[in-house]
mmCIF file of C-alpha atoms (C1' of nucleotides) in Angstrom:
data_model
loop_
_atom_site.group_PDB
_atom_site.id
_atom_site.type_symbol
_atom_site.label_atom_id
_atom_site.label_comp_id
_atom_site.label_asym_id
_atom_site.label_seq_id
_atom_site.Cartn_x
_atom_site.Cartn_y
_atom_site.Cartn_z
ATOM 1 C CA UNK A 3 127.821 -34.431 -174.056
ATOM 2 C CA UNK A 4 126.886 -37.202 -176.392
ATOM 3 C CA UNK A 5 127.273 -40.048 -173.965
ATOM 4 C CA UNK A 6 129.184 -39.169 -170.796
ATOM 5 C CA UNK A 7 132.544 -40.709 -171.641
ATOM 6 C CA UNK A 8 132.410 -44.070 -169.947
ATOM 7 C CA UNK A 9 135.580 -45.123 -171.716
ATOM 8 C CA UNK A 10 137.664 -43.187 -169.202
ATOM 9 C CA UNK A 11 136.359 -45.307 -166.327
ATOM 10 C CA UNK A 12 136.885 -48.538 -168.171
ATOM 11 C CA UNK A 13 140.486 -47.639 -168.940
ATOM 12 C CA UNK A 14 140.903 -46.641 -165.319
ATOM 13 C CA UNK A 15 139.504 -49.993 -164.225
ATOM 14 C CA UNK A 16 141.802 -51.933 -166.501
ATOM 15 C CA UNK A 17 144.883 -49.977 -165.416
ATOM 16 C CA UNK A 18 143.960 -50.434 -161.770
ATOM 17 C CA UNK A 19 144.352 -54.188 -162.114
ATOM 18 C CA UNK A 20 147.855 -53.968 -163.562
ATOM 19 C CA UNK A 21 150.038 -51.484 -165.457
ATOM 20 C CA UNK A 22 149.381 -51.619 -169.179
ATOM 21 C CA UNK A 23 150.384 -49.862 -172.376
ATOM 22 C CA UNK A 24 147.947 -48.332 -174.815
ATOM 23 C CA UNK A 25 148.558 -51.319 -177.018
ATOM 24 C CA UNK A 26 147.689 -53.719 -174.209
ATOM 25 C CA UNK A 27 144.488 -51.802 -173.555
ATOM 26 C CA UNK A 28 143.547 -52.015 -177.211
ATOM 27 C CA UNK A 29 143.928 -55.778 -177.064
ATOM 28 C CA UNK A 30 141.839 -55.972 -173.906
ATOM 29 C CA UNK A 31 138.990 -54.301 -175.787
ATOM 30 C CA UNK A 32 139.332 -56.864 -178.533
ATOM 31 C CA UNK A 33 139.441 -59.920 -176.314
ATOM 32 C CA UNK A 34 138.566 -59.844 -172.652
ATOM 33 C CA UNK A 35 135.863 -57.193 -172.429
ATOM 34 C CA UNK A 36 135.032 -56.888 -176.112
ATOM 35 C CA UNK A 37 131.641 -58.520 -175.530
ATOM 36 C CA UNK A 38 130.483 -55.533 -173.512
ATOM 37 C CA UNK A 39 132.547 -52.577 -174.670
ATOM 38 C CA UNK A 40 134.531 -51.703 -177.777
ATOM 39 C CA UNK A 41 137.217 -49.109 -178.432
ATOM 40 C CA UNK A 42 139.955 -48.594 -181.005
ATOM 41 C CA UNK A 43 143.472 -47.449 -180.339
ATOM 42 C CA UNK A 44 142.681 -44.106 -181.983
ATOM 43 C CA UNK A 45 140.282 -43.480 -179.137
ATOM 44 C CA UNK A 46 142.465 -44.947 -176.417
ATOM 45 C CA UNK A 47 145.701 -43.000 -176.869
ATOM 46 C CA UNK A 48 144.084 -39.546 -176.656
ATOM 47 C CA UNK A 49 142.049 -40.699 -173.662
ATOM 48 C CA UNK A 50 145.198 -41.846 -171.865
ATOM 49 C CA UNK A 51 146.685 -38.402 -172.441
ATOM 50 C CA UNK A 52 143.608 -36.736 -170.930
ATOM 51 C CA UNK A 53 143.515 -39.080 -167.947
ATOM 52 C CA UNK A 54 147.151 -38.288 -167.248
ATOM 53 C CA UNK A 55 146.534 -34.535 -167.515
ATOM 54 C CA UNK A 56 143.778 -34.931 -164.958
ATOM 55 C CA UNK A 57 146.165 -36.778 -162.676
ATOM 56 C CA UNK A 58 144.202 -40.033 -162.677
ATOM 57 C CA UNK A 59 147.021 -42.066 -164.190
ATOM 58 C CA UNK A 60 150.791 -41.812 -164.761
ATOM 59 C CA UNK A 61 153.192 -43.692 -166.939
ATOM 60 C CA UNK A 62 156.723 -44.967 -166.886
ATOM 61 C CA UNK A 63 158.705 -45.542 -170.000
ATOM 62 C CA UNK A 64 160.300 -48.927 -170.482
ATOM 63 C CA UNK A 65 162.598 -49.874 -173.303
ATOM 64 C CA UNK A 66 161.946 -52.999 -175.295
ATOM 65 C CA UNK A 67 164.913 -54.293 -177.254
ATOM 66 C CA UNK A 68 167.242 -51.560 -178.519
ATOM 67 C CA UNK A 69 165.135 -48.424 -178.448
ATOM 68 C CA UNK A 70 161.397 -49.150 -178.658
ATOM 69 C CA UNK A 71 159.717 -47.093 -175.982
ATOM 70 C CA UNK A 72 156.650 -48.440 -174.233
ATOM 71 C CA UNK A 73 154.515 -46.287 -171.954
ATOM 72 C CA UNK A 74 153.341 -48.359 -169.037
ATOM 73 C CA UNK A 75 150.365 -46.627 -167.458
ATOM 74 C CA UNK A 76 149.018 -47.190 -163.974
ATOM 75 C CA UNK A 77 146.422 -45.507 -161.761
ATOM 76 C CA UNK A 78 147.223 -42.851 -159.149
ATOM 77 C CA UNK A 79 145.423 -42.687 -155.776
ATOM 78 C CA UNK A 80 143.201 -39.957 -157.248
ATOM 79 C CA UNK A 81 142.383 -42.186 -160.177
ATOM 80 C CA UNK A 82 141.582 -45.076 -157.884
ATOM 81 C CA UNK A 83 139.174 -42.877 -155.955
ATOM 82 C CA UNK A 84 137.456 -41.818 -159.179
ATOM 83 C CA UNK A 85 137.172 -45.457 -160.204
ATOM 84 C CA UNK A 86 135.635 -46.443 -156.882
ATOM 85 C CA UNK A 87 133.133 -43.618 -157.125
ATOM 86 C CA UNK A 88 132.060 -44.775 -160.582
ATOM 87 C CA UNK A 89 131.654 -48.386 -159.498
ATOM 88 C CA UNK A 90 129.850 -47.544 -156.279
ATOM 89 C CA UNK A 91 127.430 -45.079 -157.868
ATOM 90 C CA UNK A 92 124.238 -46.689 -159.127
ATOM 91 C CA UNK A 93 123.724 -47.688 -162.738
ATOM 92 C CA UNK A 94 120.095 -46.724 -163.240
ATOM 93 C CA UNK A 95 120.086 -46.311 -167.023
ATOM 94 C CA UNK A 96 119.666 -49.602 -168.826
ATOM 95 C CA UNK A 97 121.794 -49.560 -171.945
ATOM 96 C CA UNK A 98 119.674 -49.066 -175.014
ATOM 97 C CA UNK A 99 120.494 -51.735 -177.546
ATOM 98 C CA UNK A 100 120.292 -51.485 -181.282
ATOM 99 C CA UNK A 101 119.550 -54.604 -183.269
ATOM 100 C CA UNK A 102 119.368 -54.225 -187.021
ATOM 101 C CA UNK A 103 118.141 -57.747 -187.612
ATOM 102 C CA UNK A 104 115.167 -57.518 -185.280
ATOM 103 C CA UNK A 105 114.075 -54.387 -187.093
ATOM 104 C CA UNK A 106 114.246 -56.119 -190.446
ATOM 105 C CA UNK A 107 111.925 -58.743 -189.019
ATOM 106 C CA UNK A 108 109.660 -55.986 -187.798
ATOM 107 C CA UNK A 109 109.321 -54.640 -191.320
ATOM 108 C CA UNK A 110 108.566 -58.024 -192.790
ATOM 109 C CA UNK A 111 105.031 -57.605 -191.459
ATOM 110 C CA UNK A 112 103.632 -61.073 -192.160
ATOM 111 C CA UNK A 113 104.722 -64.476 -190.930
ATOM 112 C CA UNK A 114 104.082 -65.916 -194.390
ATOM 113 C CA UNK A 115 106.859 -63.921 -196.044
ATOM 114 C CA UNK A 116 108.996 -66.418 -197.976
ATOM 115 C CA UNK A 117 112.223 -64.659 -196.926
ATOM 116 C CA UNK A 118 111.664 -65.340 -193.240
ATOM 117 C CA UNK A 119 113.126 -68.858 -192.945
ATOM 118 C CA UNK A 120 116.449 -67.988 -194.539
ATOM 119 C CA UNK A 121 116.717 -64.758 -192.583
ATOM 120 C CA UNK A 122 116.150 -66.553 -189.294
ATOM 121 C CA UNK A 123 118.450 -69.420 -190.214
ATOM 122 C CA UNK A 124 121.301 -67.041 -191.033
ATOM 123 C CA UNK A 125 121.039 -65.439 -187.608
ATOM 124 C CA UNK A 126 120.694 -68.806 -185.955
ATOM 125 C CA UNK A 127 123.980 -69.880 -187.515
ATOM 126 C CA UNK A 128 125.722 -66.686 -186.425
ATOM 127 C CA UNK A 129 124.547 -66.895 -182.836
ATOM 128 C CA UNK A 130 125.203 -70.608 -182.516
ATOM 129 C CA UNK A 131 128.739 -70.041 -183.767
ATOM 130 C CA UNK A 132 129.289 -67.219 -181.347
ATOM 131 C CA UNK A 133 127.911 -69.167 -178.430
ATOM 132 C CA UNK A 134 130.129 -72.129 -179.225
ATOM 133 C CA UNK A 135 133.158 -69.927 -179.622
ATOM 134 C CA UNK A 136 132.539 -68.295 -176.250
ATOM 135 C CA UNK A 137 131.956 -71.649 -174.588
ATOM 136 C CA UNK A 138 135.232 -72.956 -175.935
ATOM 137 C CA UNK A 139 136.966 -69.919 -174.496
ATOM 138 C CA UNK A 140 135.309 -70.415 -171.134
ATOM 139 C CA UNK A 141 136.447 -74.017 -171.034
ATOM 140 C CA UNK A 142 140.073 -73.184 -171.834
ATOM 141 C CA UNK A 143 140.414 -70.052 -169.699
ATOM 142 C CA UNK A 144 138.517 -71.368 -166.675
ATOM 143 C CA UNK A 145 139.125 -75.102 -166.424
ATOM 144 C CA UNK A 146 138.793 -75.245 -162.623
ATOM 145 C CA UNK A 147 136.466 -73.845 -159.962
ATOM 146 C CA UNK A 148 139.491 -72.201 -158.458
ATOM 147 C CA UNK A 149 140.356 -70.331 -161.639
ATOM 148 C CA UNK A 150 136.766 -69.107 -161.810
ATOM 149 C CA UNK A 151 136.923 -67.654 -158.324
ATOM 150 C CA UNK A 152 140.304 -66.054 -158.902
ATOM 151 C CA UNK A 153 139.166 -64.174 -161.986
ATOM 152 C CA UNK A 154 135.645 -63.549 -160.848
ATOM 153 C CA UNK A 155 134.975 -60.563 -163.096
ATOM 154 C CA UNK A 156 136.221 -62.164 -166.268
ATOM 155 C CA UNK A 157 134.309 -65.348 -165.536
ATOM 156 C CA UNK A 158 131.086 -63.414 -164.974
ATOM 157 C CA UNK A 159 131.430 -61.536 -168.231
ATOM 158 C CA UNK A 160 132.068 -64.592 -170.343
ATOM 159 C CA UNK A 161 129.302 -66.544 -168.722
ATOM 160 C CA UNK A 162 126.824 -63.703 -169.178
ATOM 161 C CA UNK A 163 127.765 -63.334 -172.842
ATOM 162 C CA UNK A 164 127.182 -67.061 -173.384
ATOM 163 C CA UNK A 165 123.788 -66.910 -171.722
ATOM 164 C CA UNK A 166 122.828 -63.946 -173.853
ATOM 165 C CA UNK A 167 123.748 -65.769 -177.056
ATOM 166 C CA UNK A 168 121.913 -68.874 -175.910
ATOM 167 C CA UNK A 169 118.759 -66.863 -175.305
ATOM 168 C CA UNK A 170 118.997 -65.442 -178.804
ATOM 169 C CA UNK A 171 119.419 -68.952 -180.206
ATOM 170 C CA UNK A 172 116.423 -70.238 -178.262
ATOM 171 C CA UNK A 173 114.287 -67.358 -179.441
ATOM 172 C CA UNK A 174 115.287 -67.840 -183.078
ATOM 173 C CA UNK A 175 114.471 -71.557 -182.951
ATOM 174 C CA UNK A 176 111.157 -70.866 -181.313
ATOM 175 C CA UNK A 177 110.286 -68.223 -183.905
ATOM 176 C CA UNK A 178 111.269 -70.570 -186.716
ATOM 177 C CA UNK A 179 109.139 -73.337 -185.279
ATOM 178 C CA UNK A 180 106.116 -71.046 -185.009
ATOM 179 C CA UNK A 181 106.234 -70.154 -188.690
ATOM 180 C CA UNK A 182 103.312 -71.440 -190.791
ATOM 181 C CA UNK A 183 104.265 -74.028 -193.397
ATOM 182 C CA UNK B 11 131.540 -43.601 -192.138
ATOM 183 C CA UNK B 12 130.988 -44.161 -188.464
ATOM 184 C CA UNK B 13 128.201 -46.675 -188.794
ATOM 185 C CA UNK B 14 126.652 -46.896 -192.239
ATOM 186 C CA UNK B 15 123.479 -44.919 -191.598
ATOM 187 C CA UNK B 16 120.906 -47.563 -190.823
ATOM 188 C CA UNK B 17 118.469 -44.921 -189.681
ATOM 189 C CA UNK B 18 117.549 -44.178 -193.285
ATOM 190 C CA UNK B 19 116.321 -47.742 -193.822
ATOM 191 C CA UNK B 20 114.358 -47.782 -190.610
ATOM 192 C CA UNK B 21 112.597 -44.563 -191.536
ATOM 193 C CA UNK B 22 111.959 -46.013 -194.970
ATOM 194 C CA UNK B 23 110.494 -49.127 -193.389
ATOM 195 C CA UNK B 24 108.200 -47.151 -191.115
ATOM 196 C CA UNK B 25 107.008 -44.903 -193.931
ATOM 197 C CA UNK B 26 106.359 -47.913 -196.133
ATOM 198 C CA UNK B 27 103.736 -49.179 -193.721
ATOM 199 C CA UNK B 28 101.798 -45.927 -193.702
ATOM 200 C CA UNK B 29 102.348 -42.201 -194.359
ATOM 201 C CA UNK B 30 103.759 -40.454 -191.315
ATOM 202 C CA UNK B 31 105.049 -37.055 -190.248
ATOM 203 C CA UNK B 32 108.455 -36.461 -188.701
ATOM 204 C CA UNK B 33 106.674 -36.102 -185.404
ATOM 205 C CA UNK B 34 104.971 -39.483 -185.821
ATOM 206 C CA UNK B 35 108.310 -41.078 -186.626
ATOM 207 C CA UNK B 36 109.842 -39.589 -183.498
ATOM 208 C CA UNK B 37 107.091 -41.164 -181.422
ATOM 209 C CA UNK B 38 107.595 -44.507 -183.128
ATOM 210 C CA UNK B 39 111.208 -44.467 -181.984
ATOM 211 C CA UNK B 40 110.041 -43.761 -178.456
ATOM 212 C CA UNK B 41 107.380 -46.439 -178.301
ATOM 213 C CA UNK B 42 107.061 -49.168 -180.868
ATOM 214 C CA UNK B 43 110.635 -49.862 -181.913
ATOM 215 C CA UNK B 44 112.428 -48.027 -179.111
ATOM 216 C CA UNK B 45 113.623 -51.340 -177.661
ATOM 217 C CA UNK B 46 115.827 -51.947 -180.666
ATOM 218 C CA UNK B 47 116.607 -48.536 -182.140
ATOM 219 C CA UNK B 48 116.601 -44.970 -180.884
ATOM 220 C CA UNK B 49 116.560 -41.638 -182.677
ATOM 221 C CA UNK B 50 115.647 -38.058 -181.795
ATOM 222 C CA UNK B 51 113.704 -35.636 -183.925
ATOM 223 C CA UNK B 52 116.881 -33.609 -184.500
ATOM 224 C CA UNK B 53 118.217 -36.599 -186.365
ATOM 225 C CA UNK B 54 114.979 -37.501 -188.090
ATOM 226 C CA UNK B 55 114.069 -34.222 -189.791
ATOM 227 C CA UNK B 56 117.401 -33.816 -191.610
ATOM 228 C CA UNK B 57 117.278 -37.483 -192.612
ATOM 229 C CA UNK B 58 113.801 -37.048 -194.094
ATOM 230 C CA UNK B 59 115.140 -34.151 -196.142
ATOM 231 C CA UNK B 60 117.983 -36.278 -197.475
ATOM 232 C CA UNK B 61 115.718 -39.214 -198.264
ATOM 233 C CA UNK B 62 113.457 -36.911 -200.225
ATOM 234 C CA UNK B 63 116.397 -35.409 -202.135
ATOM 235 C CA UNK B 64 117.411 -38.937 -203.089
ATOM 236 C CA UNK B 65 113.887 -39.612 -204.323
ATOM 237 C CA UNK B 66 113.179 -42.392 -201.836
ATOM 238 C CA UNK B 67 110.256 -40.581 -200.202
ATOM 239 C CA UNK B 68 107.919 -37.668 -200.929
ATOM 240 C CA UNK B 69 105.571 -35.658 -198.802
ATOM 241 C CA UNK B 70 102.216 -33.989 -199.011
ATOM 242 C CA UNK B 71 101.277 -31.069 -196.854
ATOM 243 C CA UNK B 72 98.084 -31.307 -194.861
ATOM 244 C CA UNK B 73 96.597 -28.560 -192.779
ATOM 245 C CA UNK B 74 95.590 -29.211 -189.216
ATOM 246 C CA UNK B 75 93.170 -26.671 -187.759
ATOM 247 C CA UNK B 76 93.655 -23.157 -189.110
ATOM 248 C CA UNK B 77 97.167 -23.123 -190.472
ATOM 249 C CA UNK B 78 99.397 -25.784 -188.888
ATOM 250 C CA UNK B 79 101.203 -27.524 -191.716
ATOM 251 C CA UNK B 80 102.040 -31.195 -191.375
ATOM 252 C CA UNK B 81 104.318 -32.970 -193.820
ATOM 253 C CA UNK B 82 103.016 -36.444 -194.444
ATOM 254 C CA UNK B 83 105.819 -38.540 -195.891
ATOM 255 C CA UNK B 84 105.472 -41.776 -197.815
ATOM 256 C CA UNK B 85 107.801 -44.028 -199.793
ATOM 257 C CA UNK B 86 108.254 -43.851 -203.563
ATOM 258 C CA UNK B 87 108.696 -46.975 -205.719
ATOM 259 C CA UNK B 88 112.461 -46.274 -205.687
ATOM 260 C CA UNK B 89 112.402 -46.068 -201.919
ATOM 261 C CA UNK B 90 110.452 -49.314 -201.690
ATOM 262 C CA UNK B 91 113.076 -51.021 -203.826
ATOM 263 C CA UNK B 92 115.864 -49.713 -201.580
ATOM 264 C CA UNK B 93 113.990 -50.971 -198.535
ATOM 265 C CA UNK B 94 113.540 -54.426 -200.026
ATOM 266 C CA UNK B 95 117.211 -54.593 -200.884
ATOM 267 C CA UNK B 96 118.171 -53.747 -197.309
ATOM 268 C CA UNK B 97 115.821 -56.342 -195.834
ATOM 269 C CA UNK B 98 116.775 -59.062 -198.280
ATOM 270 C CA UNK B 99 120.531 -58.556 -197.925
ATOM 271 C CA UNK B 100 122.094 -60.622 -195.163
ATOM 272 C CA UNK B 101 122.799 -59.244 -191.701
ATOM 273 C CA UNK B 102 126.149 -60.859 -190.945
ATOM 274 C CA UNK B 103 127.433 -58.391 -188.340
ATOM 275 C CA UNK B 104 126.092 -59.096 -184.881
ATOM 276 C CA UNK B 105 125.472 -55.806 -183.139
ATOM 277 C CA UNK B 106 128.117 -55.132 -180.554
ATOM 278 C CA UNK B 107 126.456 -54.288 -177.265
ATOM 279 C CA UNK B 108 127.771 -52.060 -174.539
ATOM 280 C CA UNK B 109 126.801 -52.771 -170.966
ATOM 281 C CA UNK B 110 128.181 -50.441 -168.334
ATOM 282 C CA UNK B 111 126.919 -52.494 -165.427
ATOM 283 C CA UNK B 112 128.555 -55.743 -166.502
ATOM 284 C CA UNK B 113 131.865 -53.907 -166.739
ATOM 285 C CA UNK B 114 131.502 -52.559 -163.227
ATOM 286 C CA UNK B 115 131.068 -56.137 -162.079
ATOM 287 C CA UNK B 116 134.141 -57.084 -164.049
ATOM 288 C CA UNK B 117 136.210 -54.556 -162.130
ATOM 289 C CA UNK B 118 134.938 -55.726 -158.770
ATOM 290 C CA UNK B 119 137.361 -58.640 -159.097
ATOM 291 C CA UNK B 120 136.300 -60.713 -156.091
ATOM 292 C CA UNK B 121 132.970 -62.331 -155.266
ATOM 293 C CA UNK B 122 133.393 -61.311 -151.622
ATOM 294 C CA UNK B 123 133.166 -57.598 -152.322
ATOM 295 C CA UNK B 124 130.525 -56.194 -149.944
ATOM 296 C CA UNK B 125 129.106 -53.909 -152.665
ATOM 297 C CA UNK B 126 128.086 -56.825 -154.874
ATOM 298 C CA UNK B 127 124.673 -57.665 -153.371
ATOM 299 C CA UNK B 128 123.305 -54.146 -153.589
ATOM 300 C CA UNK B 129 124.694 -53.663 -157.072
ATOM 301 C CA UNK B 130 123.056 -56.843 -158.309
ATOM 302 C CA UNK B 131 119.797 -56.108 -156.510
ATOM 303 C CA UNK B 132 119.542 -52.664 -158.095
ATOM 304 C CA UNK B 133 119.863 -54.155 -161.564
ATOM 305 C CA UNK B 134 117.463 -56.937 -160.686
ATOM 306 C CA UNK B 135 114.839 -54.357 -159.745
ATOM 307 C CA UNK B 136 115.402 -52.400 -162.953
ATOM 308 C CA UNK B 137 115.135 -55.424 -165.207
ATOM 309 C CA UNK B 138 112.165 -56.903 -163.393
ATOM 310 C CA UNK B 139 110.359 -53.576 -163.744
ATOM 311 C CA UNK B 140 111.180 -53.381 -167.408
ATOM 312 C CA UNK B 141 110.098 -56.951 -168.065
ATOM 313 C CA UNK B 142 106.807 -56.380 -166.279
ATOM 314 C CA UNK B 143 106.211 -53.152 -168.118
ATOM 315 C CA UNK B 144 106.817 -54.833 -171.465
ATOM 316 C CA UNK B 145 104.583 -57.764 -170.545
ATOM 317 C CA UNK B 146 101.768 -55.423 -169.618
ATOM 318 C CA UNK B 147 102.129 -53.758 -172.990
ATOM 319 C CA UNK B 148 102.092 -57.094 -174.772
ATOM 320 C CA UNK B 149 98.890 -58.069 -172.991
ATOM 321 C CA UNK B 150 97.078 -54.845 -173.856
ATOM 322 C CA UNK B 151 98.318 -54.450 -177.433
ATOM 323 C CA UNK B 152 97.981 -58.124 -178.409
ATOM 324 C CA UNK B 153 95.061 -59.608 -176.521
ATOM 325 C CA UNK B 154 94.176 -62.160 -179.212
ATOM 326 C CA UNK B 155 96.024 -64.630 -181.440
ATOM 327 C CA UNK B 156 94.541 -62.807 -184.362
ATOM 328 C CA UNK B 157 96.003 -59.471 -183.310
ATOM 329 C CA UNK B 158 99.401 -61.143 -182.966
ATOM 330 C CA UNK B 159 99.294 -62.484 -186.491
ATOM 331 C CA UNK B 160 98.076 -59.188 -187.917
ATOM 332 C CA UNK B 161 100.944 -57.211 -186.447
ATOM 333 C CA UNK B 162 103.539 -59.929 -186.706
ATOM 334 C CA UNK B 163 106.582 -57.618 -186.649
ATOM 335 C CA UNK B 164 105.504 -55.638 -183.642
ATOM 336 C CA UNK B 165 104.576 -58.782 -181.761
ATOM 337 C CA UNK B 166 107.966 -60.343 -182.474
ATOM 338 C CA UNK B 167 109.844 -57.292 -181.254
ATOM 339 C CA UNK B 168 107.954 -57.012 -178.000
ATOM 340 C CA UNK B 169 108.205 -60.676 -177.304
ATOM 341 C CA UNK B 170 111.944 -60.717 -178.009
ATOM 342 C CA UNK B 171 112.516 -57.736 -175.724
ATOM 343 C CA UNK B 172 110.640 -59.485 -172.921
ATOM 344 C CA UNK B 173 112.694 -62.639 -173.343
ATOM 345 C CA UNK B 174 115.875 -60.609 -173.265
ATOM 346 C CA UNK B 175 114.901 -58.919 -170.014
ATOM 347 C CA UNK B 176 113.870 -62.242 -168.522
ATOM 348 C CA UNK B 177 117.249 -63.726 -169.326
ATOM 349 C CA UNK B 178 118.952 -60.804 -167.618
ATOM 350 C CA UNK B 179 116.738 -61.310 -164.557
ATOM 351 C CA UNK B 180 117.501 -65.016 -164.439
ATOM 352 C CA UNK B 181 121.203 -64.373 -164.723
ATOM 353 C CA UNK B 182 121.173 -61.752 -161.968
ATOM 354 C CA UNK B 183 119.287 -64.064 -159.611
ATOM 355 C CA UNK B 184 121.650 -66.882 -160.368
ATOM 356 C CA UNK B 185 124.698 -64.682 -159.769
ATOM 357 C CA UNK B 186 123.237 -63.421 -156.517
ATOM 358 C CA UNK B 187 122.561 -66.949 -155.357
ATOM 359 C CA UNK B 188 126.121 -68.021 -156.130
ATOM 360 C CA UNK B 189 127.618 -65.319 -153.924
ATOM 361 C CA UNK B 190 129.422 -66.552 -150.776
ATOM 362 C CA UNK B 191 127.760 -65.551 -147.532
ATOM 363 C "C1'" DC C 4 165.285 -60.659 -195.009
ATOM 364 C "C1'" DA C 5 160.470 -60.631 -195.167
ATOM 365 C "C1'" DC C 6 156.352 -60.798 -192.582
ATOM 366 C "C1'" DA C 7 153.632 -60.699 -188.594
ATOM 367 C "C1'" DC C 8 153.195 -58.253 -184.751
ATOM 368 C "C1'" DC C 9 154.402 -54.605 -181.317
ATOM 369 C "C1'" DA C 10 153.802 -49.789 -180.405
ATOM 370 C "C1'" DT C 11 152.128 -44.890 -180.737
ATOM 371 C "C1'" DG C 12 150.132 -41.335 -182.561
ATOM 372 C "C1'" DT C 13 146.890 -37.854 -185.717
ATOM 373 C "C1'" DA C 14 143.011 -36.478 -188.950
ATOM 374 C "C1'" DA C 15 138.623 -36.624 -191.219
ATOM 375 C "C1'" DG C 16 134.059 -37.454 -190.984
ATOM 376 C "C1'" DC C 17 129.743 -39.589 -189.607
ATOM 377 C "C1'" DG C 18 126.328 -40.839 -185.972
ATOM 378 C "C1'" DG C 19 123.959 -39.366 -182.189
ATOM 379 C "C1'" DT C 20 122.695 -36.431 -178.008
ATOM 380 C "C1'" DT C 21 121.570 -32.182 -175.969
ATOM 381 C "C1'" DA C 22 120.152 -27.797 -176.360
ATOM 382 C "C1'" DC C 23 118.302 -23.798 -178.767
ATOM 383 C "C1'" DA C 24 114.299 -21.878 -181.175
ATOM 384 C "C1'" DT C 25 109.613 -21.109 -182.769
ATOM 385 C "C1'" DG C 26 104.802 -21.498 -183.342
ATOM 386 C "C1'" DA C 27 99.940 -23.970 -183.519
ATOM 387 C "C1'" DT C 28 96.349 -26.885 -181.487
ATOM 388 C "C1'" DT C 29 93.635 -29.172 -178.178
ATOM 389 C "C1'" DC C 30 91.654 -29.895 -173.875
ATOM 390 C "C1'" DC C 31 90.555 -28.713 -169.250
ATOM 391 C "C1'" DG D 12 93.509 -18.666 -170.656
ATOM 392 C "C1'" DG D 13 96.991 -21.929 -169.383
ATOM 393 C "C1'" DA D 14 99.246 -26.331 -169.928
ATOM 394 C "C1'" DA D 15 100.213 -30.316 -172.422
ATOM 395 C "C1'" DT D 16 100.984 -31.768 -176.724
ATOM 396 C "C1'" DC D 17 101.558 -31.322 -181.746
ATOM 397 C "C1'" DA D 18 104.806 -29.958 -185.179
ATOM 398 C "C1'" DT D 19 109.263 -28.584 -187.457
ATOM 399 C "C1'" DG D 20 113.527 -27.139 -187.687
ATOM 400 C "C1'" DT D 21 118.898 -25.722 -186.498
ATOM 401 C "C1'" DA D 22 123.385 -25.635 -183.843
ATOM 402 C "C1'" DA D 23 126.995 -27.280 -180.947
ATOM 403 C "C1'" DC D 24 129.420 -30.867 -179.443
ATOM 404 C "C1'" DC D 25 130.927 -35.423 -178.234
ATOM 405 C "C1'" DG D 26 131.710 -40.428 -179.261
ATOM 406 C "C1'" DC D 27 133.366 -43.446 -182.327
ATOM 407 C "C1'" DT D 28 135.029 -45.502 -186.756
ATOM 408 C "C1'" DT D 29 137.997 -45.412 -190.588
ATOM 409 C "C1'" DA D 30 141.970 -44.104 -192.493
ATOM 410 C "C1'" DC D 31 146.515 -42.015 -192.597
ATOM 411 C "C1'" DA D 32 151.226 -42.252 -190.835
ATOM 412 C "C1'" DT D 33 155.487 -43.951 -188.773
ATOM 413 C "C1'" DG D 34 158.814 -46.900 -186.840
ATOM 414 C "C1'" DG D 35 160.787 -51.025 -183.915
ATOM 415 C "C1'" DT D 36 160.972 -56.160 -182.676
ATOM 416 C "C1'" DG D 37 160.938 -60.990 -183.103
ATOM 417 C "C1'" DT D 38 160.624 -65.163 -185.716
ATOM 418 C "C1'" DG D 39 160.915 -68.411 -189.454
#
DNA sequence: CACACCATGTAAGCGGTTACATGATTCC
DNA sequence: GGAATCATGTAACCGCTTACATGGTGTG
């Protein structure tokens, strides 16, 4: 195996919260959990088929409008058990990250390279933008303490993503400041 | 293309610093730059072949001992130009990260779930260990200011990785502390 | 009625991991 | 002489992205 198919568990987790279509799932990967996992619909539909064959999920067909068929998937008891097992099992392997930009810096070799300031400033802009965007989302989606507690998981994810971006921003500023003039 | 083959540039960058064998490159991905990019030898050897066919690198054969042939690769002027182009071009796409653990938290749904403390504590241990391990390496590899300036890229990478782990640790502690008793 | 969006699928191809395979060297 | 390490390669397979393909719905 190339990487142990974690997508199946994530789909299972999403469907366990509420019945969803493949299209809904695709959107969830774009918005809600997109900061920590990505998947396209071309990966999702075949996976749904496999999960159903294994008996972890089932679907009901609903009709939208005249004749548009939507497949609403939800977990079965078996699927819920599999999900619980995945969550409860430890997560001992820290995800290996790949960061193209950091490697470019690595190859620059000297802190006097004239390209450094603009390279760092570009990343700074990108990460500041992302952080601000995420913070705006946090403010609109979770305006109250109550809303934070009610969607605990989503709140955690967003807040972690913001912190991660803020660390990157801090590091970039610090690196910029340490550059010789 | 599935992801635009960045490996070729990284190999180019490593070979531009000093001539290396495929075996040396493999080790570099384990140690030096392993925090920000990973690759196995089964991926490296074919890539070296392709880079040579394109005229970006060449190799000389050296004999170790009686008859063990080592292929020492180094960049050509063409390869150096390609490398410079890659570094100088912008890096506008922020790398999308995948974090299995954060998603498990997301699916937990309520901050009263009894599994939360042990889940968070396991990750805390893992990230503390990693941070300490990286800090020990920083201290041994870069004991002096001079050594930091001389290996600017390597120093940056290590230091960034440590900061990243420290953020994760801080976040985990904070999340643990916010849990209801 | 056109356009954005909803909705579901398949196919091709690259990136990356795991496993298979072989042999030399060095050090205890 | 045995074990760890050096050294180079290939094969199978999965994960994932990009692209191909089709059709319905709702809204201005």
